Amino acid sequence: MASQKKVAPYGTWTSPITTDIVAGSNLSLAAVHTDPKSGSIYLIEGRPSEKGRNAIVQLKGTESIDILPKEYNASSKVHEYGGGAAAIDSAGNIIFTDGNTNGVFVLSPASGEVTEIVKGDSKLRFADFSPHPTDSSIALAVQEDHRDKVVENRVMVIDGKTKEARVVIQGADFYSHPKFSPDGKRVSWVQWMHPDMPWTGSELYVAEWKDGAVGERKKIAGKAREECVVQPKWLFDGSLMFVSDNTGFWQVYRLEIETDKVEHLILEGFEDADLGAREIILGFSMNIPLNETELIITYTKEATNGVILYNLPKKTTTELPLGLVHIFGAAISRVSDTQFAIIGGEKTNPEGLYLVDIAKPSEKQLLKSCSGVEISPSYLSPAQTITFPRTHGNDLPSNSHAIFIPPKNDDFSAPEGTLPPLIIFIHGGPSSHANPALTLAAQYFTSRGYAYCYVNHAGSMGYGRKYRESLNYYWGIKDCEDAVSCLEYLSKRKMIDGTKVGITGGSSGGYTVLNGMCMFPTTFAAGNSLFGISNLKTLASDTHKFESHYLFDLIFPPTATEEEREKVYYDRSPCFHADKIEKPLLLLQGDKDMVVPLSQAVEMEKVLKAKGRDVKLVVFEGEGHGFAMEENIRRSIEEEEALWRRTLL
């Protein structure tokens, strides 16, 4: 007989999902790499318990074996966001960059020996490696050079024999995906220039590779400001697959090298889905050739991912029943002609690394979970994807989107007639998106009786280019309006208590928190801004090269005069309107953040304190843009929960 539920107010329930579990037992599954020759699978995992260090482990069945000595950290710093920290060469060794020194090394999985091939330099960063298919001593890589005042990005060739790195492609502001063709006779790469981001306008090039040099280059696709190309991958037959959004959705194309013919591979039923993604980090791998005739393609539709098997000769599309709703980054790697490894999240299980056989995809094998603790389903609440009508702004009537997670804990029920408080989370980007995969960070709160909601406001990815561009000129306005429209929708349907709503978010999401509390001072009971932006003008001058032009499209019309720009800077910067903030505000910030510098939070705190407002700034030493260390993740959760307990309950 089931035990009787305890009756207790929402937000006061006790839960086995502790801060220790969320902070210390929740690994970051950063990238998967495989050696199809041996069938070996390697995982780069971020470990909060080791101050955020990225380890490399080899998977043997469900057993994971550390193969990277503890003095090394397999992470890159290119573009500040990193990614592309490792690759497998033709000899089965792992080339990687060390986040502690910026050096480039080769790791032998068999012996555990680490050999330096590029000496570390604090001002020279490497990432996005592409080893030569037959000469294991040669690899392409993206280099970011901070030695001069103007940061330079280039494509280098690294020679493991001479231990030298030499420039082979330069002239553009940014590069990604340098890749050798299967026969080693050609190279391809993506490049873009300011003011574009890689998801607003980028170009794909191909050139011959001869005598260690890049020959005459040929542009294949892409156009500044209009079309972006992502995820180029060489196929077994020497043709080149890539993804372009020239239809308004990221779709897959194939280039025949000898004829220069480009074919649109139409995946029937997915013409209005994104078959690529916003590449905020390097090393993306979400589409791969599995064998000579079949491709593995990831799609995003309504902020939800899925996986497709595409047959090239037959032009048939089969969705694989994997149950994965979130796939991102260096997430898919080929193991054999019929198997691939994939990192993904489900609605009812934390993110994991899986082995999939296309003959029996529903029987995917879990190799490693991001969570070291098993949580009973009785405390886990699956997310719901919702579309809601906008009730604020100029785009009426129109719809926006969100991911809603109701409170759930089978040990408790709330007093009759009460509704749960709501925590609204605003994703970063602002052009990224939230997804319906289970995360322990959200379940920590829903298992305590809070409702949780991620708002995929105007500008979010996963709904096509038009929706991504709908935030242009209106960042700091439409995102805030969508958040309020969402909570009004939930309140009207008696899904939450509309008088008990807190708003939280990181980076761009933190900016929405601050602006939202200025624009709607009585709507939110409190706010929690994690490394959020308070002053747009200083951000424009202080931030890193990669995003140094990003905010211009988001806030300025193309015809804006200098005077009009100054007005927008003032109107959209929360630090100048802090007198409008009426409710408590928590600011969480890393002191090593190069994306949104500490000065942004310090300025906001100073202004609010001068006005006598309820504000608290917590600075985490050694943290950058996001928190990676166990003790800091735990403290950030504790500070946030304390805020909600005193303002929402």
XYZ file of C-alpha atoms in Angstrom:
649
model
C 0.000 0.000 0.000
C 1.422 3.382 -1.011
C 2.372 5.700 1.842
C 0.211 8.788 2.279
C 1.621 11.991 0.844
C 2.628 14.757 3.210
C 0.800 18.037 2.714
C 3.199 20.986 2.590
C 3.323 24.329 0.743
C 4.939 24.426 -2.673
C 8.633 25.242 -2.444
C 9.068 23.643 0.991
C 9.176 19.985 -0.034
C 12.268 17.945 0.807
C 14.056 16.183 -2.020
C 16.880 13.654 -2.451
C 18.277 15.852 -5.255
C 20.831 17.774 -3.189
C 23.287 20.528 -4.062
C 26.064 17.930 -3.715
C 24.427 15.793 -6.404
C 23.882 18.709 -8.780
C 27.316 20.232 -8.200
C 29.626 17.313 -7.683
C 28.047 14.265 -9.296
C 26.932 16.013 -12.482
C 29.660 15.698 -15.118
C 29.823 17.783 -18.269
C 29.982 15.454 -21.267
C 31.922 17.805 -23.515
C 32.795 15.709 -26.580
C 32.931 12.166 -27.929
C 35.694 10.909 -30.220
C 36.160 7.481 -31.745
C 38.780 5.469 -33.599
C 36.796 3.418 -36.134
C 39.898 1.323 -36.910
C 39.900 -0.106 -33.393
C 36.327 0.690 -32.352
C 37.658 2.642 -29.369
C 35.413 5.335 -27.862
C 36.787 8.307 -25.940
C 34.889 10.890 -23.908
C 35.989 14.334 -22.775
C 34.242 14.966 -19.473
C 34.276 18.113 -17.361
C 34.606 17.367 -13.652
C 33.377 19.914 -11.098
C 35.118 17.893 -8.374
C 38.464 18.606 -10.094
C 37.807 22.365 -10.392
C 36.251 21.944 -13.825
C 39.146 19.993 -15.348
C 38.382 18.198 -18.616
C 39.536 14.590 -18.435
C 39.802 12.109 -21.305
C 38.406 8.665 -20.591
C 38.273 5.528 -22.703
C 35.019 3.580 -22.657
C 35.241 -0.194 -22.544
C 31.632 -1.249 -22.365
C 30.226 0.669 -19.414
C 33.652 0.909 -17.780
C 35.434 4.245 -18.186
C 39.209 4.400 -17.780
C 41.097 7.656 -17.251
C 43.842 7.905 -19.853
C 44.853 11.569 -19.537
C 47.304 12.287 -16.696
C 45.824 14.605 -14.075
C 48.251 17.448 -14.770
C 46.567 17.994 -18.148
C 43.214 19.629 -18.919
C 41.758 18.834 -22.355
C 40.077 22.159 -23.057
C 40.562 25.026 -25.479
C 40.128 28.770 -25.084
C 39.637 29.894 -28.702
C 36.747 32.386 -28.943
C 36.659 32.153 -25.090
C 33.920 29.513 -25.410
C 36.399 26.833 -26.538
C 35.451 23.497 -28.031
C 37.417 21.387 -30.497
C 40.010 20.475 -27.867
C 40.909 17.027 -29.236
C 40.883 14.705 -32.260
C 41.981 11.166 -33.172
C 44.854 10.842 -35.646
C 45.378 8.080 -38.219
C 47.594 6.123 -35.810
C 44.862 6.038 -33.157
C 46.515 8.610 -30.910
C 44.762 11.681 -29.488
C 45.953 15.174 -30.331
C 44.735 17.681 -27.750
C 45.317 21.141 -26.365
C 45.942 21.644 -22.663
C 43.834 24.361 -21.038
C 46.486 24.949 -18.378
C 49.326 25.842 -20.751
C 47.749 26.236 -24.234
C 50.287 23.671 -25.445
C 49.417 20.990 -28.015
C 50.157 17.367 -27.156
C 49.717 13.832 -28.436
C 48.371 11.194 -26.050
C 48.932 7.492 -26.694
C 45.868 5.651 -25.314
C 47.850 2.410 -25.244
C 50.782 3.610 -23.125
C 49.391 6.759 -21.521
C 52.464 8.639 -22.768
C 51.991 12.342 -23.509
C 54.286 14.055 -26.039
C 54.471 17.824 -26.502
C 54.317 18.960 -30.130
C 53.652 22.699 -29.704
C 55.074 24.450 -26.660
C 52.499 26.276 -24.593
C 52.208 30.052 -24.838
C 49.691 32.015 -22.759
C 48.903 34.174 -25.790
C 48.618 31.460 -28.454
C 45.538 29.245 -28.439
C 44.751 26.181 -30.570
C 41.570 24.201 -31.283
C 39.519 22.388 -33.942
C 42.157 19.832 -34.957
C 41.984 17.826 -38.194
C 44.725 15.176 -38.441
C 45.902 14.167 -41.912
C 44.228 10.883 -43.016
C 47.523 9.067 -43.724
C 50.335 11.118 -42.134
C 49.715 11.066 -38.378
C 52.404 13.688 -37.767
C 50.400 16.400 -39.576
C 47.231 18.183 -38.401
C 45.327 21.324 -39.251
C 44.121 23.551 -36.414
C 42.575 26.936 -35.739
C 44.940 29.299 -33.933
C 43.996 32.449 -32.031
C 46.933 34.816 -31.518
C 46.735 37.310 -28.625
C 50.341 38.543 -28.823
C 49.419 41.895 -30.355
C 46.671 44.355 -29.502
C 44.604 43.091 -32.447
C 43.760 39.404 -31.998
C 44.444 37.331 -35.129
C 42.746 34.051 -36.095
C 44.315 31.690 -38.623
C 44.409 28.098 -39.820
C 47.733 26.435 -39.040
C 49.365 23.165 -39.978
C 51.053 21.491 -37.034
C 54.019 19.227 -37.772
C 54.618 16.723 -34.986
C 58.067 15.849 -36.312
C 59.484 19.370 -36.394
C 57.202 20.524 -33.528
C 56.312 23.647 -35.476
C 53.024 25.353 -36.325
C 52.899 27.173 -39.642
C 50.211 29.484 -41.119
C 48.396 28.021 -44.135
C 45.204 30.129 -44.268
C 44.740 33.704 -43.049
C 42.991 36.974 -43.868
C 39.504 36.379 -42.475
C 38.456 37.400 -38.979
C 37.508 33.850 -37.947
C 37.853 30.215 -39.013
C 36.311 26.879 -38.116
C 36.153 23.289 -39.370
C 39.521 23.034 -41.167
C 39.407 19.513 -42.598
C 41.435 17.236 -44.836
C 39.598 15.219 -47.489
C 39.733 11.397 -47.119
C 42.652 11.146 -49.574
C 44.480 14.100 -48.037
C 44.608 15.961 -51.352
C 42.166 18.740 -50.444
C 41.204 20.876 -47.502
C 37.953 22.620 -46.607
C 37.154 25.257 -44.036
C 34.559 27.815 -42.935
C 35.398 31.490 -42.468
C 33.570 34.684 -41.612
C 34.186 38.378 -41.059
C 32.953 40.990 -38.639
C 30.189 41.982 -38.037
C 28.857 38.460 -38.695
C 28.603 35.647 -36.216
C 29.025 32.121 -37.620
C 25.233 31.684 -37.550
C 24.442 34.962 -39.357
C 26.843 34.816 -42.313
C 29.776 32.519 -43.099
C 31.442 30.968 -46.142
C 32.645 27.485 -47.052
C 35.879 27.085 -49.054
C 37.704 24.169 -50.662
C 41.282 24.115 -51.958
C 43.932 21.633 -53.066
C 46.539 20.556 -50.521
C 49.920 20.067 -52.141
C 53.431 20.022 -50.712
C 52.183 21.227 -47.357
C 50.419 24.284 -48.749
C 46.900 25.392 -49.641
C 46.378 25.941 -53.354
C 43.860 28.125 -55.142
C 40.740 28.352 -53.032
C 37.172 28.072 -54.262
C 34.105 29.383 -52.443
C 31.356 26.763 -52.323
C 28.522 28.373 -50.365
C 27.629 31.074 -47.886
C 27.286 34.829 -47.980
C 28.117 37.541 -45.481
C 25.039 38.863 -43.632
C 22.695 36.508 -45.515
C 23.677 32.822 -45.489
C 25.675 30.759 -43.024
C 27.334 27.397 -43.541
C 27.982 24.948 -40.708
C 29.286 21.407 -40.189
C 31.132 20.548 -43.408
C 32.058 16.846 -43.452
C 33.929 14.890 -46.115
C 32.118 11.734 -47.207
C 33.746 8.394 -48.035
C 33.528 9.003 -51.794
C 35.394 12.312 -51.574
C 32.317 14.520 -51.875
C 31.643 17.169 -49.237
C 28.496 17.405 -47.121
C 27.606 20.744 -45.537
C 24.662 22.591 -44.030
C 23.339 25.968 -45.240
C 20.368 28.064 -44.134
C 19.681 29.662 -47.525
C 16.096 28.344 -47.449
C 15.453 29.873 -44.034
C 16.215 26.576 -42.295
C 19.557 24.798 -42.008
C 19.425 22.083 -44.673
C 21.939 19.510 -45.921
C 23.834 19.833 -49.231
C 26.431 17.745 -51.014
C 29.257 19.009 -53.245
C 30.641 16.820 -56.019
C 34.262 17.955 -56.126
C 35.050 17.045 -59.728
C 31.981 18.742 -61.228
C 31.379 21.515 -58.648
C 27.758 20.381 -58.578
C 25.915 21.141 -55.344
C 22.885 18.969 -54.549
C 20.269 19.761 -51.919
C 19.694 16.523 -50.010
C 16.007 16.865 -49.253
C 15.124 15.009 -46.077
C 11.412 14.496 -46.595
C 9.351 15.741 -43.675
C 12.193 17.872 -42.318
C 12.222 20.766 -44.786
C 11.097 23.124 -41.997
C 13.553 21.759 -39.438
C 17.080 22.951 -38.705
C 19.593 20.253 -39.672
C 22.436 22.340 -38.276
C 22.969 24.417 -35.157
C 24.295 27.674 -33.762
C 27.999 26.968 -33.419
C 29.008 28.915 -30.320
C 31.901 26.491 -29.748
C 34.343 24.839 -32.129
C 34.441 21.190 -33.125
C 30.735 20.639 -33.828
C 29.840 17.116 -34.907
C 26.106 16.480 -35.109
C 25.990 15.182 -38.705
C 28.330 12.395 -39.845
C 28.817 9.902 -42.676
C 28.242 6.440 -41.192
C 29.286 4.410 -44.233
C 29.485 4.833 -47.999
C 25.716 5.141 -48.437
C 24.255 6.371 -45.137
C 24.412 9.610 -43.153
C 23.484 10.342 -39.551
C 21.764 13.752 -39.387
C 20.556 15.620 -36.285
C 17.505 17.845 -36.583
C 16.062 20.569 -34.372
C 12.346 21.293 -34.551
C 10.441 23.333 -31.982
C 13.622 23.347 -29.845
C 13.638 19.538 -29.740
C 16.336 17.349 -31.295
C 16.074 14.018 -33.044
C 18.274 11.820 -35.226
C 17.732 10.778 -38.844
C 19.287 8.009 -40.934
C 19.541 9.201 -44.549
C 20.287 6.830 -47.413
C 22.158 8.634 -50.213
C 21.396 6.345 -53.214
C 17.769 5.736 -52.234
C 17.207 9.289 -50.902
C 15.171 7.858 -48.030
C 14.749 9.383 -44.586
C 14.252 7.296 -41.442
C 13.957 8.810 -37.987
C 15.792 6.716 -35.409
C 13.731 6.044 -32.238
C 16.447 7.080 -29.779
C 14.319 9.163 -27.406
C 16.991 11.879 -27.336
C 15.627 15.436 -27.293
C 18.869 17.353 -26.784
C 22.071 16.889 -28.814
C 24.724 19.580 -29.000
C 28.339 20.176 -29.999
C 30.859 17.387 -30.590
C 28.106 14.907 -29.857
C 28.243 12.213 -32.574
C 31.154 10.089 -33.767
C 31.326 7.031 -36.042
C 32.338 3.726 -34.447
C 31.798 1.417 -37.439
C 29.710 1.118 -40.603
C 26.673 0.330 -38.463
C 27.391 1.954 -35.090
C 27.903 5.446 -33.739
C 28.440 7.011 -30.319
C 26.221 9.906 -29.305
C 25.919 12.294 -26.360
C 22.300 13.235 -25.720
C 19.637 13.990 -23.155
C 16.189 12.442 -22.722
C 13.070 13.876 -21.110
C 13.247 11.360 -18.280
C 16.987 10.699 -17.870
C 20.041 12.938 -17.447
C 22.403 13.407 -20.381
C 24.450 10.344 -21.297
C 26.850 8.847 -23.797
C 25.227 6.059 -25.820
C 26.288 3.460 -28.351
C 23.752 3.043 -31.167
C 23.486 0.239 -33.711
C 21.300 1.289 -36.657
C 19.932 -2.264 -36.899
C 18.356 -1.883 -33.433
C 18.386 1.826 -32.541
C 15.728 1.562 -29.810
C 18.158 -0.650 -27.882
C 20.823 2.009 -27.526
C 23.400 1.182 -24.856
C 24.161 3.688 -22.104
C 27.942 3.878 -21.737
C 28.181 6.800 -19.315
C 25.709 9.090 -17.559
C 26.494 12.668 -16.613
C 25.036 11.888 -13.202
C 26.791 9.565 -10.823
C 23.643 9.173 -8.726
C 20.452 7.349 -9.659
C 17.313 9.362 -8.911
C 13.911 7.703 -8.541
C 11.403 8.747 -11.231
C 9.051 9.723 -8.405
C 11.078 12.927 -8.001
C 11.578 13.701 -11.702
C 9.244 15.891 -13.746
C 9.330 15.583 -17.575
C 9.298 18.868 -19.484
C 6.443 20.056 -21.693
C 6.976 22.073 -24.876
C 4.483 24.942 -25.103
C 3.576 27.685 -27.556
C 1.910 30.758 -26.124
C 0.384 33.965 -27.546
C 2.286 37.177 -27.033
C 0.401 39.673 -24.884
C 3.121 42.339 -24.892
C 5.035 44.118 -27.630
C 4.415 45.170 -31.202
C 4.278 41.679 -32.755
C 0.640 41.037 -31.950
C -0.940 38.674 -32.709
C 1.973 36.233 -32.789
C 3.354 33.349 -30.762
C 6.461 32.582 -28.754
C 7.719 29.363 -27.193
C 8.796 27.826 -23.905
C 9.667 24.642 -22.044
C 7.519 24.162 -18.915
C 8.289 21.769 -16.052
C 5.604 21.381 -13.370
C 6.540 20.583 -9.771
C 6.684 16.900 -8.898
C 7.548 14.946 -5.769
C 5.518 11.834 -4.984
C 6.204 12.268 -1.263
C 4.296 15.548 -1.120
C 1.164 17.365 -2.188
C 0.376 21.046 -1.784
C -2.539 22.441 0.240
C -5.768 22.355 -1.748
C -6.478 25.481 -3.747
C -2.835 26.632 -3.951
C -0.684 27.033 -7.039
C 3.110 26.685 -7.354
C 5.558 29.585 -7.514
C 7.381 29.868 -10.828
C 11.056 30.234 -11.661
C 11.507 31.568 -15.187
C 14.899 30.809 -16.719
C 16.199 32.855 -19.674
C 18.839 31.115 -21.786
C 22.064 32.773 -22.904
C 22.983 33.632 -26.425
C 20.556 35.313 -26.892
C 20.239 33.204 -30.048
C 20.671 29.822 -28.383
C 17.650 27.904 -27.088
C 16.453 25.805 -24.183
C 15.407 22.208 -24.758
C 13.101 19.708 -23.018
C 15.873 17.359 -21.824
C 15.994 16.546 -18.126
C 18.520 18.564 -16.107
C 19.214 18.112 -12.421
C 19.568 21.883 -12.028
C 15.864 22.335 -12.847
C 14.765 19.144 -11.084
C 16.401 20.403 -7.901
C 13.702 23.072 -7.786
C 10.732 21.186 -9.286
C 11.213 18.360 -6.754
C 10.930 21.003 -4.012
C 7.618 22.286 -5.318
C 8.559 25.069 -7.730
C 7.366 25.205 -11.320
C 10.197 25.900 -13.760
C 10.010 27.417 -17.215
C 12.613 28.064 -19.919
C 11.490 30.787 -22.337
C 12.594 30.444 -25.963
C 11.946 34.096 -26.691
C 12.242 35.881 -30.029
C 15.735 35.281 -31.407
C 16.033 31.712 -30.149
C 17.416 28.931 -32.319
C 15.387 25.894 -33.301
C 12.566 27.687 -35.128
C 14.288 28.790 -38.355
C 16.275 31.864 -39.408
C 13.289 34.228 -39.451
C 12.597 33.571 -35.771
C 16.331 33.935 -34.965
C 16.402 37.317 -36.674
C 13.175 38.547 -35.047
C 15.176 39.816 -32.050
C 17.360 42.055 -34.219
C 17.196 45.698 -33.047
C 15.007 44.636 -30.084
C 17.317 42.779 -27.693
C 16.428 43.805 -24.171
C 12.821 44.417 -25.195
C 11.245 41.434 -26.984
C 13.005 38.898 -24.777
C 11.588 40.603 -21.673
C 8.124 40.919 -23.219
C 8.084 37.229 -24.163
C 9.011 36.259 -20.601
C 6.083 38.248 -19.219
C 3.704 36.949 -21.895
C 4.731 33.422 -20.925
C 4.084 33.837 -17.208
C 0.715 35.463 -17.953
C -0.198 32.486 -20.144
C 0.738 30.023 -17.381
C -1.044 32.072 -14.729
C -4.233 32.392 -16.765
C -4.362 28.607 -17.099
C -3.856 28.125 -13.348
C -0.554 26.340 -13.914
C 1.354 28.707 -11.610
C 0.758 31.447 -9.054
C 1.322 34.577 -11.118
C 2.055 36.642 -7.992
C 5.052 34.460 -7.079
C 7.429 34.534 -10.037
C 11.215 34.784 -9.983
C 13.381 35.329 -13.048
C 16.886 33.951 -13.559
C 19.336 33.528 -16.407
C 22.986 33.618 -17.412
C 24.960 35.901 -19.723
C 22.431 37.299 -22.215
C 19.781 35.694 -20.005
C 21.176 37.673 -17.076
C 20.762 40.816 -19.159
C 17.097 39.905 -19.708
C 16.734 39.446 -15.940
C 18.040 42.963 -15.287
C 16.107 44.627 -18.090
C 12.948 42.683 -17.244
C 13.066 43.924 -13.661
C 13.423 47.494 -14.950
C 10.633 47.199 -17.541
C 8.230 45.223 -15.332
C 9.147 46.254 -11.773
C 6.141 44.652 -10.061
C 5.862 41.497 -12.185
C 8.813 39.558 -10.793
C 9.183 38.976 -7.060
C 12.978 38.690 -7.392
C 15.750 38.220 -9.921
C 18.956 36.215 -10.161
C 21.436 37.405 -12.790
C 24.333 35.087 -13.508
C 27.187 36.935 -15.237
C 24.611 39.230 -16.850
C 25.138 42.445 -18.808
C 24.310 45.770 -17.173
C 26.009 48.297 -19.478
C 25.875 47.699 -23.235
C 28.315 50.446 -24.149
C 31.089 49.212 -21.901
C 30.383 45.645 -23.042
C 30.948 46.758 -26.638
C 34.423 47.983 -25.720
C 35.364 45.365 -23.095
C 34.221 42.036 -24.533
C 36.290 39.562 -26.543
C 36.918 39.594 -30.290
C 34.474 36.796 -31.169
C 31.431 38.717 -29.910
C 32.749 42.270 -30.229
C 30.250 43.101 -33.016
C 27.507 40.714 -31.964
C 25.349 43.159 -30.037
C 25.203 45.743 -32.855
C 22.723 43.755 -34.967
C 20.749 42.982 -31.818
C 20.206 46.582 -30.762
C 20.852 48.978 -33.680
C 18.874 49.409 -36.897
C 21.282 49.540 -39.871
C 20.602 53.255 -40.434
C 21.146 54.313 -36.806
C 23.164 57.518 -36.418
C 25.797 57.950 -33.718
C 23.343 59.994 -31.685
C 20.679 57.309 -32.030
C 23.175 54.637 -31.004
C 24.058 56.537 -27.841
C 20.375 56.741 -26.992
C 19.923 52.979 -27.472
C 22.953 52.273 -25.292
C 21.379 54.387 -22.566
C 17.801 53.152 -22.975
C 18.735 49.436 -22.987
C 21.409 49.422 -20.261
C 19.857 48.384 -16.923
C 22.496 50.179 -14.867
C 21.025 53.530 -16.002
C 17.500 52.550 -14.948
C 18.201 50.757 -11.690
C 15.897 53.161 -9.839
C 13.003 51.278 -11.481
C 14.002 47.959 -9.850
C 11.824 47.409 -6.798
C 12.451 43.756 -5.898
C 15.493 41.858 -4.538
C 18.301 41.083 -6.958
C 21.114 38.521 -6.725
C 24.220 38.880 -8.915
C 26.489 35.834 -9.402
C 29.747 36.425 -11.257
C 33.136 34.848 -12.002
C 36.187 37.065 -11.607
C 37.936 35.611 -14.691
C 35.026 36.155 -17.095
C 36.303 37.536 -20.415
C 32.895 37.436 -22.136
C 30.930 39.525 -19.634
C 33.588 41.064 -17.383
C 33.189 41.344 -13.612
C 32.922 45.121 -13.994
C 29.385 44.663 -15.377
C 28.113 43.120 -12.114
C 30.138 45.504 -9.953
C 28.620 48.524 -11.695
C 25.084 47.178 -11.257
C 25.660 46.460 -7.569
C 27.129 49.919 -6.994
C 24.205 51.710 -8.628
C 21.585 49.662 -6.775
C 23.295 50.075 -3.404
C 23.453 53.830 -3.938
C 19.681 53.781 -4.443
C 19.112 51.690 -1.327
C 17.883 48.623 -3.185
C 18.002 44.992 -2.017
C 21.023 43.637 -3.947
C 23.726 41.043 -3.296
C 26.825 40.350 -5.410
C 28.682 37.042 -5.036
C 32.020 36.794 -6.877
C 33.491 33.353 -7.551
C 37.275 33.320 -7.731
C 38.834 31.486 -10.661
C 35.574 31.140 -12.596
C 35.060 32.380 -16.137
C 31.845 32.641 -18.147
C 29.904 29.982 -16.285
C 30.755 28.020 -13.156
C 32.753 24.799 -13.429
C 34.012 24.158 -9.880
C 32.013 22.005 -7.487
C 32.127 24.378 -4.529
C 31.046 27.323 -6.679
C 28.191 25.473 -8.372
C 26.959 24.410 -4.936
C 27.203 27.950 -3.559
C 25.373 29.411 -6.567
C 22.452 26.995 -6.045
C 22.321 27.736 -2.328
C 22.329 31.496 -2.914
C 19.591 31.198 -5.538
C 17.402 28.973 -3.384
C 17.758 31.336 -0.427
C 16.541 34.161 -2.679
C 13.455 32.227 -3.810
C 12.596 31.055 -0.296
C 12.426 34.608 1.012
C 10.642 36.094 -2.000
C 8.403 33.402 -3.539
C 7.146 31.407 -0.549
